[in-house]
């Protein structure tokens, strides 16, 4: 198994297909369950599900739907939840710009990506024009 | 083309009904009077179609009526609480009764076999129809409940003369926001209220979309000449909203409905005083 951070091991894992707005709430509830299972505080749970909400809405709105992987991870010192959002949409032309507060091509607040980064402990975005976007976030229990 | 071997059943309609209803009672799925009427109608129509058919009974014009009838019966039985299994049992027992009569009518084993094949073909397809009808019936119930839930979950309450409150429970998606907003604006007009309180204690998370919906609702309320207070902001929601970077500074926000009400009283220049006991 390939892992972005060498020392992090994945304990349990599941995948969900996201194609419509009705898929958002069940996914958020699943992610929350992963947080509850490792004893995450209400505050961190709320940050995690809010971040999930933002990224899954981007995946639907801009990526045209995709796949989400939820994982329970640990790095020896702490346990956490990692969520990966994968779409095969148009990709993002200028990631630096997309990560700026207030930048939106969808007449929205433009807070989804930068806000999510502030809500989680690890944030990684890989995107290529015409080849989709993959965003990975990790929230540690004590992070 | 094979002959229609089921036409003879028509003359034994009463006998078939007796056997069938006995089988239904033995199976424990008898529903009294309604059942009997339905069953009589079904048997009569089926046998009529069987008698009128030239080749296969499924190909006859009459058979469509039988299918329509069984679909109607299946959905009505579904609403009365019968399971799909019981619906299938309904047709299986009918087949059993008809088969019994056929074996008395037809002595030649080969012909009897063919007759049973025809009976099976006709009824098996109908069993599938009853499953489909059952599913449709359930789907109707679910979609009606969805509508009902979205209505009951957005009640607008007059808490004081001139003050309406709207507790929001669950996720605020775009379609819900529309209902919430319409309800709220209508109530403001109907009650002539000047203050609206939007309580979000029951909202699990406020992301940028929900925030945007809230901001829009506040703006719409203000356009109607009323003020809008958002209450029920839990500590974890407050911190998350700040990290996300959502600016709610232009909006009056309160931690609880009680403190929102207090603010409303202040705005209306009302005060609640403890009565002096003399
Ligand atoms: N999965 C994606 N595929 C393609 N483009 C994306 C994707 N996610 C984000 N973008 C682009 O990045 C921009 C910024 O995204 P961000 O989530 O920060 O803001 P937004 O979705 O426009 O508004 P908000 O999330 O505040 O409602 C989007 O407007 C869009 O152009
Ligand atoms: Mg977004």
Short mmCIF file of C-alpha atoms in Angstrom, two decimals, chain B residues 95-253:
data_model
loop_
_atom_site.label_atom_id
_atom_site.label_comp_id
_atom_site.label_asym_id
_atom_site.label_seq_id
_atom_site.Cartn_x
_atom_site.Cartn_y
_atom_site.Cartn_z
CA UNK B 95 -52.72 -21.45 -9.13
CA UNK B 96 -52.93 -24.39 -6.75
CA UNK B 97 -56.74 -24.24 -6.73
CA UNK B 98 -56.93 -23.96 -10.51
CA UNK B 99 -54.48 -26.78 -10.93
CA UNK B 100 -56.56 -29.01 -8.69
CA UNK B 101 -59.62 -28.43 -10.83
CA UNK B 102 -57.66 -28.98 -14.03
CA UNK B 103 -56.56 -32.39 -12.82
CA UNK B 104 -60.19 -33.34 -12.34
CA UNK B 105 -61.17 -31.99 -15.73
CA UNK B 106 -58.38 -33.32 -17.88
CA UNK B 107 -57.67 -37.01 -17.78
CA UNK B 108 -54.96 -37.24 -20.41
CA UNK B 109 -51.62 -36.76 -18.55
CA UNK B 110 -49.91 -35.06 -21.45
CA UNK B 111 -52.71 -32.56 -21.88
CA UNK B 112 -52.85 -31.99 -18.16
CA UNK B 113 -49.16 -31.22 -18.15
CA UNK B 114 -49.59 -28.70 -20.96
CA UNK B 115 -52.55 -27.13 -19.22
CA UNK B 116 -50.48 -26.64 -16.08
CA UNK B 117 -47.70 -25.11 -18.12
CA UNK B 118 -50.16 -22.61 -19.53
CA UNK B 119 -51.44 -21.85 -16.07
CA UNK B 120 -47.92 -21.30 -14.78
CA UNK B 121 -46.93 -19.03 -17.60
CA UNK B 122 -49.99 -16.87 -17.09
CA UNK B 123 -49.64 -16.54 -13.34
CA UNK B 124 -45.87 -16.25 -12.98
CA UNK B 125 -45.78 -13.05 -14.93
CA UNK B 126 -48.56 -11.69 -12.76
CA UNK B 127 -46.55 -12.50 -9.64
CA UNK B 128 -43.76 -10.30 -10.97
CA UNK B 129 -46.31 -7.55 -11.59
CA UNK B 130 -47.45 -7.73 -7.98
CA UNK B 131 -43.86 -7.27 -6.79
CA UNK B 132 -43.46 -4.23 -8.98
CA UNK B 133 -46.78 -2.80 -7.82
CA UNK B 134 -45.75 -3.35 -4.23
CA UNK B 135 -42.45 -1.51 -4.78
CA UNK B 136 -44.21 1.40 -6.46
CA UNK B 137 -46.67 1.60 -3.57
CA UNK B 138 -43.78 1.80 -1.11
CA UNK B 139 -41.96 4.41 -3.18
CA UNK B 140 -45.10 6.56 -3.19
CA UNK B 141 -45.24 6.34 0.59
CA UNK B 142 -41.58 7.27 0.92
CA UNK B 143 -41.77 10.29 -1.35
CA UNK B 144 -44.90 11.49 0.45
CA UNK B 145 -43.11 11.14 3.77
CA UNK B 146 -40.13 13.08 2.46
CA UNK B 147 -42.48 15.93 1.56
CA UNK B 148 -44.18 15.74 4.93
CA UNK B 149 -40.90 15.70 6.83
CA UNK B 150 -39.56 18.74 5.03
CA UNK B 151 -42.77 20.56 5.92
CA UNK B 152 -43.01 19.60 9.56
CA UNK B 153 -39.33 20.19 10.11
CA UNK B 154 -39.63 23.87 9.26
CA UNK B 155 -42.37 25.20 11.52
CA UNK B 156 -42.56 28.93 12.12
CA UNK B 157 -43.60 29.78 15.67
CA UNK B 158 -44.89 33.11 16.91
CA UNK B 159 -43.08 33.47 20.22
CA UNK B 160 -44.31 36.97 20.98
CA UNK B 161 -46.36 39.59 19.26
CA UNK B 162 -44.09 40.74 16.46
CA UNK B 163 -41.52 38.00 16.95
CA UNK B 164 -41.43 34.77 14.96
CA UNK B 165 -38.96 31.94 15.50
CA UNK B 166 -37.93 29.16 13.17
CA UNK B 167 -36.00 26.22 14.59
CA UNK B 168 -34.01 24.44 11.91
CA UNK B 169 -33.28 20.77 12.48
CA UNK B 170 -31.08 18.72 10.17
CA UNK B 171 -29.12 19.64 7.11
CA UNK B 172 -29.82 22.88 5.30
CA UNK B 173 -29.49 21.99 1.66
CA UNK B 174 -30.62 24.18 -1.19
CA UNK B 175 -34.15 22.83 -1.45
CA UNK B 176 -34.70 23.03 2.32
CA UNK B 177 -33.38 26.58 2.43
CA UNK B 178 -35.92 27.53 -0.19
CA UNK B 179 -38.78 26.12 1.92
CA UNK B 180 -37.40 27.69 5.10
CA UNK B 181 -37.04 31.07 3.48
CA UNK B 182 -40.50 31.03 1.90
CA UNK B 183 -42.14 29.92 5.16
CA UNK B 184 -40.33 32.53 7.16
CA UNK B 185 -41.04 35.43 4.81
CA UNK B 186 -44.71 34.44 4.53
CA UNK B 187 -45.07 34.27 8.31
CA UNK B 188 -43.45 37.67 8.69
CA UNK B 189 -46.11 39.08 6.36
CA UNK B 190 -48.99 37.13 7.90
CA UNK B 191 -48.17 38.03 11.48
CA UNK B 192 -46.84 41.49 10.78
CA UNK B 193 -43.71 40.61 12.70
CA UNK B 194 -40.66 42.81 12.76
CA UNK B 195 -38.21 40.28 14.20
CA UNK B 196 -37.39 36.78 13.05
CA UNK B 197 -35.22 34.34 14.99
CA UNK B 198 -33.53 31.54 13.07
CA UNK B 199 -32.44 28.87 15.53
CA UNK B 200 -29.75 26.52 14.22
CA UNK B 201 -29.22 24.39 17.38
CA UNK B 202 -30.32 21.36 15.37
CA UNK B 203 -28.00 21.91 12.40
CA UNK B 204 -25.04 19.48 12.57
CA UNK B 205 -22.53 21.58 10.62
CA UNK B 206 -22.28 25.03 9.10
CA UNK B 207 -20.18 24.88 5.96
CA UNK B 208 -19.79 27.66 3.41
CA UNK B 209 -22.95 26.59 1.60
CA UNK B 210 -25.12 26.60 4.72
CA UNK B 211 -23.54 29.92 5.73
CA UNK B 212 -24.40 31.37 2.38
CA UNK B 213 -27.98 30.17 2.74
CA UNK B 214 -28.20 31.76 6.18
CA UNK B 215 -26.78 35.04 4.89
CA UNK B 216 -29.31 35.05 2.04
CA UNK B 217 -32.18 34.40 4.43
CA UNK B 218 -31.07 37.29 6.64
CA UNK B 219 -30.83 39.62 3.64
CA UNK B 220 -34.28 38.62 2.41
CA UNK B 221 -35.75 39.21 5.87
CA UNK B 222 -34.19 42.65 5.99
CA UNK B 223 -35.58 43.49 2.56
CA UNK B 224 -39.02 42.87 4.06
CA UNK B 225 -38.26 45.45 6.70
CA UNK B 226 -37.72 42.97 9.51
CA UNK B 227 -34.60 42.08 11.49
CA UNK B 228 -33.23 38.55 11.66
CA UNK B 229 -31.35 37.02 14.57
CA UNK B 230 -29.50 33.71 14.29
CA UNK B 231 -29.45 31.74 17.52
CA UNK B 232 -28.29 28.34 18.71
CA UNK B 233 -24.69 28.71 17.58
CA UNK B 234 -22.86 26.00 19.53
CA UNK B 235 -19.22 26.62 20.54
CA UNK B 236 -17.82 24.08 18.06
CA UNK B 237 -19.87 25.63 15.26
CA UNK B 238 -18.62 29.10 16.15
CA UNK B 239 -14.97 27.99 16.03
CA UNK B 240 -15.42 26.07 12.79
CA UNK B 241 -17.11 29.01 11.12
CA UNK B 242 -14.21 31.25 12.15
CA UNK B 243 -11.59 28.83 10.79
CA UNK B 244 -13.49 28.47 7.56
CA UNK B 245 -13.28 32.23 7.25
CA UNK B 246 -16.98 32.96 7.03
CA UNK B 247 -17.82 36.54 7.90
CA UNK B 248 -20.99 36.78 9.95
CA UNK B 249 -20.18 40.19 11.43
CA UNK B 250 -23.14 41.89 9.79
CA UNK B 251 -25.52 39.41 11.37
CA UNK B 252 -26.87 39.39 14.91
CA UNK B 253 -25.92 36.00 16.34
#
